[in-house]
Amino acid sequence: MALFIIWLCLLLTACTANSEERLTWFTGATMGTGYSVRITGLPPDIDPQRLECDIGRLLEEINGLMSAYREDSELSRFNRSRRTDWVAVSPELVYVLQEAQRVSRLSGGAFDVTVGPLVNLWGFGPSLYPARMPTAAQIAAAGKRVGFELLQIRNSPPALRKGREDIYIDLSAIAKGYGVDRAAEFLEAQGIHNYLVDIGGEERIKGHSPLGIPWRIAIEQPMTEGRKVQRIIELDSHGVATSGTYRNYFEWDGKRYSHIIDPRTGWPITHKLVSVTVLSDTAMRADALATALLVLGPEQGFKMAEREQIAALFIIRASAGFIEKATTRFLEFHRD
Ligand code: AMP
Ligand code: MG
């Protein structure tokens, strides 16, 4: 929930006078969070209520495939299965997992959707344990079940194969982005080219706002309470995602343990990088990359972002306040 959209009510009402630039706006719940769709100048032949239903249904279908929180989802069935031969799955699941594997390889395993057993052990997954410290033996045991190379993926026919019977996939770091992309593609197919789609802070933007100017996105300051704008960016065609450690964590002995786990150590990350925002062609890629860079941390992550020419903004905790570090690609987009 790290990005939010700047909307000045006054400007909005002023704009609705021009029917061509009218705002159509609807919201709902999916993937354990909220979503919103904003469209500038909806073509008159499109019924907004029908559109809202269609998008709701689309997101519901994706959730039914990819949610680890739903026992009947395709992902949960695969997670429960003990089979180590090829298991037929939907092309959608294969598509998302292939992108996940690409980001895993790119980040040397810092991003890894097989991290599920560790996420659950630390109390951040569907099988919620009371927040407590796992033992070293528990961390080591869960860690054995983690590793992106333990998952094989086949395209045709679409299928997955477990390298061990007890691997468990968690798509929380990439599925929201995928949902955003699918909703955006649905809008495009209807001839809608000016929109902003958001699921829990992961976004896809195209065209212009009702004001006739690029959509404006506010990047939040990484505060645990309240909301403050760190920076505003204007975008015309992008996926945007933020990954942060400042909202979802527990405290133990005065130390914070976040929901972002380094699969290479089995521990929640502890460095001073508190938030990463990534701009990319797709929201899915931005979503996965933001998590990957956050795990890698302020130095390694920044190095990878520059090397791969990723547009990323890093927010790092300092003794007083925060320090921002933007990659060369990010600076090409940014406006204060
Ligand atoms: P995001 O907010 O997109 O960074 O996703 C965070 C969620 O992804 C966490 O709540 C976990 O369920 C999962 N996760 C945690 N660590 C990792 C990791 N290293 N790689 C992939 N997913 C992770
Ligand atoms: Mg992510």
PDB file of N, CA, C and O in Angstrom, residues 265-327:
ATOM      1  N   THR A 265      19.386 -16.435   3.575  1.00  0.00           N
ATOM      2  CA  THR A 265      19.750 -16.575   4.989  1.00  0.00           C
ATOM      3  C   THR A 265      18.613 -17.188   5.811  1.00  0.00           C
ATOM      4  O   THR A 265      18.844 -17.709   6.895  1.00  0.00           O
ATOM      5  N   GLY A 266      17.394 -17.067   5.305  1.00  0.00           N
ATOM      6  CA  GLY A 266      16.237 -17.548   6.069  1.00  0.00           C
ATOM      7  C   GLY A 266      15.698 -16.514   7.053  1.00  0.00           C
ATOM      8  O   GLY A 266      14.717 -16.759   7.746  1.00  0.00           O
ATOM      9  N   TRP A 267      16.347 -15.350   7.095  1.00  0.00           N
ATOM     10  CA  TRP A 267      15.963 -14.311   8.052  1.00  0.00           C
ATOM     11  C   TRP A 267      15.301 -13.115   7.367  1.00  0.00           C
ATOM     12  O   TRP A 267      15.634 -12.786   6.231  1.00  0.00           O
ATOM     13  N   PRO A 268      14.407 -12.436   8.109  1.00  0.00           N
ATOM     14  CA  PRO A 268      13.884 -11.172   7.572  1.00  0.00           C
ATOM     15  C   PRO A 268      15.039 -10.202   7.367  1.00  0.00           C
ATOM     16  O   PRO A 268      16.033 -10.255   8.102  1.00  0.00           O
ATOM     17  N   ILE A 269      14.920  -9.339   6.395  1.00  0.00           N
ATOM     18  CA  ILE A 269      16.014  -8.404   6.131  1.00  0.00           C
ATOM     19  C   ILE A 269      16.122  -7.393   7.284  1.00  0.00           C
ATOM     20  O   ILE A 269      15.126  -7.025   7.901  1.00  0.00           O
ATOM     21  N   THR A 270      17.349  -6.949   7.548  1.00  0.00           N
ATOM     22  CA  THR A 270      17.559  -6.050   8.694  1.00  0.00           C
ATOM     23  C   THR A 270      18.299  -4.771   8.305  1.00  0.00           C
ATOM     24  O   THR A 270      18.571  -3.940   9.151  1.00  0.00           O
ATOM     25  N   HIS A 271      18.642  -4.637   7.017  1.00  0.00           N
ATOM     26  CA  HIS A 271      19.424  -3.452   6.627  1.00  0.00           C
ATOM     27  C   HIS A 271      18.567  -2.183   6.638  1.00  0.00           C
ATOM     28  O   HIS A 271      17.363  -2.233   6.915  1.00  0.00           O
ATOM     29  N   LYS A 272      19.191  -1.077   6.286  1.00  0.00           N
ATOM     30  CA  LYS A 272      18.526   0.223   6.455  1.00  0.00           C
ATOM     31  C   LYS A 272      17.695   0.661   5.251  1.00  0.00           C
ATOM     32  O   LYS A 272      17.091   1.729   5.264  1.00  0.00           O
ATOM     33  N   LEU A 273      17.669  -0.176   4.219  1.00  0.00           N
ATOM     34  CA  LEU A 273      16.823   0.149   3.067  1.00  0.00           C
ATOM     35  C   LEU A 273      15.382  -0.158   3.456  1.00  0.00           C
ATOM     36  O   LEU A 273      15.048  -1.304   3.769  1.00  0.00           O
ATOM     37  N   VAL A 274      14.522   0.852   3.455  1.00  0.00           N
ATOM     38  CA  VAL A 274      13.163   0.632   3.952  1.00  0.00           C
ATOM     39  C   VAL A 274      12.104   0.623   2.855  1.00  0.00           C
ATOM     40  O   VAL A 274      10.994   0.138   3.066  1.00  0.00           O
ATOM     41  N   SER A 275      12.455   1.156   1.692  1.00  0.00           N
ATOM     42  CA  SER A 275      11.466   1.145   0.616  1.00  0.00           C
ATOM     43  C   SER A 275      12.145   1.267  -0.744  1.00  0.00           C
ATOM     44  O   SER A 275      13.139   1.984  -0.896  1.00  0.00           O
ATOM     45  N   VAL A 276      11.624   0.523  -1.708  1.00  0.00           N
ATOM     46  CA  VAL A 276      12.116   0.628  -3.089  1.00  0.00           C
ATOM     47  C   VAL A 276      10.911   0.773  -4.011  1.00  0.00           C
ATOM     48  O   VAL A 276       9.974  -0.025  -3.932  1.00  0.00           O
ATOM     49  N   THR A 277      10.948   1.771  -4.865  1.00  0.00           N
ATOM     50  CA  THR A 277       9.912   1.941  -5.890  1.00  0.00           C
ATOM     51  C   THR A 277      10.546   1.682  -7.249  1.00  0.00           C
ATOM     52  O   THR A 277      11.638   2.176  -7.535  1.00  0.00           O
ATOM     53  N   VAL A 278       9.864   0.881  -8.063  1.00  0.00           N
ATOM     54  CA  VAL A 278      10.397   0.550  -9.392  1.00  0.00           C
ATOM     55  C   VAL A 278       9.382   0.932 -10.458  1.00  0.00           C
ATOM     56  O   VAL A 278       8.177   0.703 -10.299  1.00  0.00           O
ATOM     57  N   LEU A 279       9.868   1.498 -11.544  1.00  0.00           N
ATOM     58  CA  LEU A 279       9.040   1.753 -12.730  1.00  0.00           C
ATOM     59  C   LEU A 279       9.483   0.762 -13.794  1.00  0.00           C
ATOM     60  O   LEU A 279      10.681   0.564 -13.997  1.00  0.00           O
ATOM     61  N   SER A 280       8.517   0.142 -14.453  1.00  0.00           N
ATOM     62  CA  SER A 280       8.870  -0.821 -15.496  1.00  0.00           C
ATOM     63  C   SER A 280       7.743  -0.862 -16.522  1.00  0.00           C
ATOM     64  O   SER A 280       6.705  -0.241 -16.319  1.00  0.00           O
ATOM     65  N   ASP A 281       7.943  -1.617 -17.608  1.00  0.00           N
ATOM     66  CA  ASP A 281       6.885  -1.691 -18.622  1.00  0.00           C
ATOM     67  C   ASP A 281       5.625  -2.317 -18.047  1.00  0.00           C
ATOM     68  O   ASP A 281       4.518  -1.901 -18.360  1.00  0.00           O
ATOM     69  N   THR A 282       5.808  -3.352 -17.253  1.00  0.00           N
ATOM     70  CA  THR A 282       4.647  -4.012 -16.668  1.00  0.00           C
ATOM     71  C   THR A 282       4.672  -3.851 -15.144  1.00  0.00           C
ATOM     72  O   THR A 282       5.734  -3.705 -14.541  1.00  0.00           O
ATOM     73  N   ALA A 283       3.475  -3.917 -14.565  1.00  0.00           N
ATOM     74  CA  ALA A 283       3.381  -3.837 -13.100  1.00  0.00           C
ATOM     75  C   ALA A 283       3.933  -5.117 -12.480  1.00  0.00           C
ATOM     76  O   ALA A 283       4.502  -5.092 -11.386  1.00  0.00           O
ATOM     77  N   MET A 284       3.772  -6.240 -13.190  1.00  0.00           N
ATOM     78  CA  MET A 284       4.272  -7.513 -12.658  1.00  0.00           C
ATOM     79  C   MET A 284       5.785  -7.462 -12.468  1.00  0.00           C
ATOM     80  O   MET A 284       6.311  -7.870 -11.433  1.00  0.00           O
ATOM     81  N   ARG A 285       6.460  -6.942 -13.468  1.00  0.00           N
ATOM     82  CA  ARG A 285       7.919  -6.872 -13.378  1.00  0.00           C
ATOM     83  C   ARG A 285       8.341  -5.873 -12.297  1.00  0.00           C
ATOM     84  O   ARG A 285       9.252  -6.133 -11.516  1.00  0.00           O
ATOM     85  N   ALA A 286       7.657  -4.729 -12.280  1.00  0.00           N
ATOM     86  CA  ALA A 286       7.965  -3.717 -11.258  1.00  0.00           C
ATOM     87  C   ALA A 286       7.770  -4.308  -9.857  1.00  0.00           C
ATOM     88  O   ALA A 286       8.604  -4.106  -8.966  1.00  0.00           O
ATOM     89  N   ASP A 287       6.682  -5.058  -9.681  1.00  0.00           N
ATOM     90  CA  ASP A 287       6.361  -5.673  -8.391  1.00  0.00           C
ATOM     91  C   ASP A 287       7.487  -6.618  -7.943  1.00  0.00           C
ATOM     92  O   ASP A 287       8.037  -6.504  -6.839  1.00  0.00           O
ATOM     93  N   ALA A 288       7.862  -7.528  -8.834  1.00  0.00           N
ATOM     94  CA  ALA A 288       8.903  -8.508  -8.485  1.00  0.00           C
ATOM     95  C   ALA A 288      10.248  -7.821  -8.268  1.00  0.00           C
ATOM     96  O   ALA A 288      10.967  -8.128  -7.308  1.00  0.00           O
ATOM     97  N   LEU A 289      10.574  -6.870  -9.131  1.00  0.00           N
ATOM     98  CA  LEU A 289      11.879  -6.202  -9.013  1.00  0.00           C
ATOM     99  C   LEU A 289      11.977  -5.381  -7.724  1.00  0.00           C
ATOM    100  O   LEU A 289      13.031  -5.339  -7.085  1.00  0.00           O
ATOM    101  N   ALA A 290      10.875  -4.731  -7.345  1.00  0.00           N
ATOM    102  CA  ALA A 290      10.909  -3.914  -6.117  1.00  0.00           C
ATOM    103  C   ALA A 290      11.222  -4.805  -4.911  1.00  0.00           C
ATOM    104  O   ALA A 290      12.040  -4.452  -4.054  1.00  0.00           O
ATOM    105  N   THR A 291      10.606  -5.978  -4.863  1.00  0.00           N
ATOM    106  CA  THR A 291      10.883  -6.904  -3.755  1.00  0.00           C
ATOM    107  C   THR A 291      12.329  -7.391  -3.826  1.00  0.00           C
ATOM    108  O   THR A 291      13.037  -7.439  -2.815  1.00  0.00           O
ATOM    109  N   ALA A 292      12.773  -7.738  -5.033  1.00  0.00           N
ATOM    110  CA  ALA A 292      14.151  -8.246  -5.211  1.00  0.00           C
ATOM    111  C   ALA A 292      15.177  -7.222  -4.728  1.00  0.00           C
ATOM    112  O   ALA A 292      16.101  -7.558  -3.981  1.00  0.00           O
ATOM    113  N   LEU A 293      14.990  -5.972  -5.136  1.00  0.00           N
ATOM    114  CA  LEU A 293      15.964  -4.932  -4.774  1.00  0.00           C
ATOM    115  C   LEU A 293      15.936  -4.654  -3.277  1.00  0.00           C
ATOM    116  O   LEU A 293      16.974  -4.397  -2.662  1.00  0.00           O
ATOM    117  N   LEU A 294      14.734  -4.737  -2.708  1.00  0.00           N
ATOM    118  CA  LEU A 294      14.625  -4.511  -1.259  1.00  0.00           C
ATOM    119  C   LEU A 294      15.406  -5.582  -0.497  1.00  0.00           C
ATOM    120  O   LEU A 294      16.115  -5.285   0.459  1.00  0.00           O
ATOM    121  N   VAL A 295      15.276  -6.825  -0.946  1.00  0.00           N
ATOM    122  CA  VAL A 295      16.016  -7.905  -0.278  1.00  0.00           C
ATOM    123  C   VAL A 295      17.522  -7.665  -0.422  1.00  0.00           C
ATOM    124  O   VAL A 295      18.283  -7.803   0.536  1.00  0.00           O
ATOM    125  N   LEU A 296      17.948  -7.276  -1.600  1.00  0.00           N
ATOM    126  CA  LEU A 296      19.390  -7.111  -1.851  1.00  0.00           C
ATOM    127  C   LEU A 296      20.000  -5.972  -1.030  1.00  0.00           C
ATOM    128  O   LEU A 296      21.190  -5.988  -0.736  1.00  0.00           O
ATOM    129  N   GLY A 297      19.192  -4.966  -0.716  1.00  0.00           N
ATOM    130  CA  GLY A 297      19.667  -3.916   0.189  1.00  0.00           C
ATOM    131  C   GLY A 297      20.269  -2.713  -0.502  1.00  0.00           C
ATOM    132  O   GLY A 297      20.349  -2.656  -1.732  1.00  0.00           O
ATOM    133  N   PRO A 298      20.701  -1.724   0.311  1.00  0.00           N
ATOM    134  CA  PRO A 298      21.086  -0.426  -0.248  1.00  0.00           C
ATOM    135  C   PRO A 298      22.292  -0.477  -1.205  1.00  0.00           C
ATOM    136  O   PRO A 298      22.321   0.267  -2.170  1.00  0.00           O
ATOM    137  N   GLU A 299      23.243  -1.348  -0.945  1.00  0.00           N
ATOM    138  CA  GLU A 299      24.418  -1.361  -1.833  1.00  0.00           C
ATOM    139  C   GLU A 299      24.233  -2.338  -2.989  1.00  0.00           C
ATOM    140  O   GLU A 299      24.231  -1.944  -4.145  1.00  0.00           O
ATOM    141  N   GLN A 300      24.059  -3.635  -2.630  1.00  0.00           N
ATOM    142  CA  GLN A 300      23.910  -4.663  -3.680  1.00  0.00           C
ATOM    143  C   GLN A 300      22.710  -4.386  -4.581  1.00  0.00           C
ATOM    144  O   GLN A 300      22.768  -4.555  -5.789  1.00  0.00           O
ATOM    145  N   GLY A 301      21.621  -3.974  -3.961  1.00  0.00           N
ATOM    146  CA  GLY A 301      20.398  -3.724  -4.716  1.00  0.00           C
ATOM    147  C   GLY A 301      20.584  -2.567  -5.681  1.00  0.00           C
ATOM    148  O   GLY A 301      20.180  -2.618  -6.846  1.00  0.00           O
ATOM    149  N   PHE A 302      21.212  -1.513  -5.185  1.00  0.00           N
ATOM    150  CA  PHE A 302      21.418  -0.339  -6.042  1.00  0.00           C
ATOM    151  C   PHE A 302      22.342  -0.687  -7.204  1.00  0.00           C
ATOM    152  O   PHE A 302      22.118  -0.272  -8.339  1.00  0.00           O
ATOM    153  N   LYS A 303      23.361  -1.486  -6.899  1.00  0.00           N
ATOM    154  CA  LYS A 303      24.289  -1.919  -7.958  1.00  0.00           C
ATOM    155  C   LYS A 303      23.550  -2.699  -9.043  1.00  0.00           C
ATOM    156  O   LYS A 303      23.722  -2.468 -10.225  1.00  0.00           O
ATOM    157  N   MET A 304      22.697  -3.619  -8.597  1.00  0.00           N
ATOM    158  CA  MET A 304      21.943  -4.414  -9.574  1.00  0.00           C
ATOM    159  C   MET A 304      21.021  -3.517 -10.397  1.00  0.00           C
ATOM    160  O   MET A 304      20.900  -3.664 -11.607  1.00  0.00           O
ATOM    161  N   ALA A 305      20.371  -2.555  -9.738  1.00  0.00           N
ATOM    162  CA  ALA A 305      19.428  -1.676 -10.442  1.00  0.00           C
ATOM    163  C   ALA A 305      20.155  -0.857 -11.504  1.00  0.00           C
ATOM    164  O   ALA A 305      19.655  -0.689 -12.619  1.00  0.00           O
ATOM    165  N   GLU A 306      21.340  -0.373 -11.185  1.00  0.00           N
ATOM    166  CA  GLU A 306      22.110   0.397 -12.180  1.00  0.00           C
ATOM    167  C   GLU A 306      22.577  -0.523 -13.307  1.00  0.00           C
ATOM    168  O   GLU A 306      22.454  -0.200 -14.474  1.00  0.00           O
ATOM    169  N   ARG A 307      23.070  -1.692 -12.924  1.00  0.00           N
ATOM    170  CA  ARG A 307      23.583  -2.640 -13.924  1.00  0.00           C
ATOM    171  C   ARG A 307      22.481  -3.034 -14.919  1.00  0.00           C
ATOM    172  O   ARG A 307      22.707  -3.098 -16.119  1.00  0.00           O
ATOM    173  N   GLU A 308      21.274  -3.266 -14.409  1.00  0.00           N
ATOM    174  CA  GLU A 308      20.174  -3.723 -15.263  1.00  0.00           C
ATOM    175  C   GLU A 308      19.347  -2.561 -15.806  1.00  0.00           C
ATOM    176  O   GLU A 308      18.282  -2.779 -16.388  1.00  0.00           O
ATOM    177  N   GLN A 309      19.806  -1.351 -15.578  1.00  0.00           N
ATOM    178  CA  GLN A 309      19.111  -0.142 -16.043  1.00  0.00           C
ATOM    179  C   GLN A 309      17.658  -0.107 -15.592  1.00  0.00           C
ATOM    180  O   GLN A 309      16.735   0.135 -16.384  1.00  0.00           O
ATOM    181  N   ILE A 310      17.467  -0.392 -14.323  1.00  0.00           N
ATOM    182  CA  ILE A 310      16.123  -0.375 -13.737  1.00  0.00           C
ATOM    183  C   ILE A 310      15.857   1.033 -13.189  1.00  0.00           C
ATOM    184  O   ILE A 310      16.739   1.629 -12.551  1.00  0.00           O
ATOM    185  N   ALA A 311      14.658   1.548 -13.454  1.00  0.00           N
ATOM    186  CA  ALA A 311      14.282   2.847 -12.881  1.00  0.00           C
ATOM    187  C   ALA A 311      13.806   2.598 -11.458  1.00  0.00           C
ATOM    188  O   ALA A 311      12.724   2.049 -11.249  1.00  0.00           O
ATOM    189  N   ALA A 312      14.639   2.951 -10.477  1.00  0.00           N
ATOM    190  CA  ALA A 312      14.295   2.631  -9.083  1.00  0.00           C
ATOM    191  C   ALA A 312      14.647   3.776  -8.151  1.00  0.00           C
ATOM    192  O   ALA A 312      15.654   4.463  -8.342  1.00  0.00           O
ATOM    193  N   LEU A 313      13.783   3.968  -7.153  1.00  0.00           N
ATOM    194  CA  LEU A 313      14.049   4.952  -6.099  1.00  0.00           C
ATOM    195  C   LEU A 313      14.191   4.200  -4.781  1.00  0.00           C
ATOM    196  O   LEU A 313      13.269   3.488  -4.370  1.00  0.00           O
ATOM    197  N   PHE A 314      15.349   4.348  -4.146  1.00  0.00           N
ATOM    198  CA  PHE A 314      15.621   3.690  -2.870  1.00  0.00           C
ATOM    199  C   PHE A 314      15.433   4.710  -1.752  1.00  0.00           C
ATOM    200  O   PHE A 314      15.933   5.838  -1.857  1.00  0.00           O
ATOM    201  N   ILE A 315      14.747   4.322  -0.698  1.00  0.00           N
ATOM    202  CA  ILE A 315      14.650   5.197   0.478  1.00  0.00           C
ATOM    203  C   ILE A 315      15.319   4.470   1.653  1.00  0.00           C
ATOM    204  O   ILE A 315      14.933   3.342   2.003  1.00  0.00           O
ATOM    205  N   ILE A 316      16.340   5.131   2.196  1.00  0.00           N
ATOM    206  CA  ILE A 316      17.202   4.490   3.189  1.00  0.00           C
ATOM    207  C   ILE A 316      17.077   5.239   4.516  1.00  0.00           C
ATOM    208  O   ILE A 316      17.124   6.482   4.530  1.00  0.00           O
ATOM    209  N   ARG A 317      16.926   4.477   5.611  1.00  0.00           N
ATOM    210  CA  ARG A 317      16.811   5.116   6.918  1.00  0.00           C
ATOM    211  C   ARG A 317      18.163   5.679   7.338  1.00  0.00           C
ATOM    212  O   ARG A 317      19.187   5.010   7.217  1.00  0.00           O
ATOM    213  N   ALA A 318      18.158   6.924   7.795  1.00  0.00           N
ATOM    214  CA  ALA A 318      19.402   7.547   8.258  1.00  0.00           C
ATOM    215  C   ALA A 318      19.215   7.949   9.713  1.00  0.00           C
ATOM    216  O   ALA A 318      18.115   7.808  10.259  1.00  0.00           O
ATOM    217  N   SER A 319      20.275   8.451  10.346  1.00  0.00           N
ATOM    218  CA  SER A 319      20.151   8.789  11.770  1.00  0.00           C
ATOM    219  C   SER A 319      19.053   9.833  11.976  1.00  0.00           C
ATOM    220  O   SER A 319      18.309   9.783  12.954  1.00  0.00           O
ATOM    221  N   ALA A 320      18.940  10.777  11.045  1.00  0.00           N
ATOM    222  CA  ALA A 320      17.823  11.721  11.112  1.00  0.00           C
ATOM    223  C   ALA A 320      17.064  11.653   9.788  1.00  0.00           C
ATOM    224  O   ALA A 320      17.560  12.107   8.766  1.00  0.00           O
ATOM    225  N   GLY A 321      15.918  11.044   9.798  1.00  0.00           N
ATOM    226  CA  GLY A 321      15.096  10.990   8.591  1.00  0.00           C
ATOM    227  C   GLY A 321      15.542   9.939   7.586  1.00  0.00           C
ATOM    228  O   GLY A 321      16.058   8.886   7.963  1.00  0.00           O
ATOM    229  N   PHE A 322      15.359  10.249   6.315  1.00  0.00           N
ATOM    230  CA  PHE A 322      15.626   9.286   5.253  1.00  0.00           C
ATOM    231  C   PHE A 322      16.517   9.894   4.177  1.00  0.00           C
ATOM    232  O   PHE A 322      16.494  11.086   3.944  1.00  0.00           O
ATOM    233  N   ILE A 323      17.261   9.004   3.520  1.00  0.00           N
ATOM    234  CA  ILE A 323      18.058   9.434   2.367  1.00  0.00           C
ATOM    235  C   ILE A 323      17.452   8.779   1.132  1.00  0.00           C
ATOM    236  O   ILE A 323      17.097   7.600   1.167  1.00  0.00           O
ATOM    237  N   GLU A 324      17.356   9.536   0.055  1.00  0.00           N
ATOM    238  CA  GLU A 324      16.863   8.987  -1.213  1.00  0.00           C
ATOM    239  C   GLU A 324      18.025   8.703  -2.129  1.00  0.00           C
ATOM    240  O   GLU A 324      18.966   9.495  -2.194  1.00  0.00           O
ATOM    241  N   LYS A 325      17.915   7.595  -2.851  1.00  0.00           N
ATOM    242  CA  LYS A 325      18.912   7.323  -3.886  1.00  0.00           C
ATOM    243  C   LYS A 325      18.159   6.873  -5.122  1.00  0.00           C
ATOM    244  O   LYS A 325      17.412   5.889  -5.073  1.00  0.00           O
ATOM    245  N   ALA A 326      18.310   7.621  -6.208  1.00  0.00           N
ATOM    246  CA  ALA A 326      17.587   7.267  -7.429  1.00  0.00           C
ATOM    247  C   ALA A 326      18.574   6.766  -8.470  1.00  0.00           C
ATOM    248  O   ALA A 326      19.679   7.295  -8.591  1.00  0.00           O
ATOM    249  N   THR A 327      18.179   5.747  -9.229  1.00  0.00           N
ATOM    250  CA  THR A 327      19.057   5.258 -10.293  1.00  0.00           C
ATOM    251  C   THR A 327      19.004   6.224 -11.480  1.00  0.00           C
ATOM    252  O   THR A 327      18.086   7.050 -11.589  1.00  0.00           O
TER     253      THR A 327
END
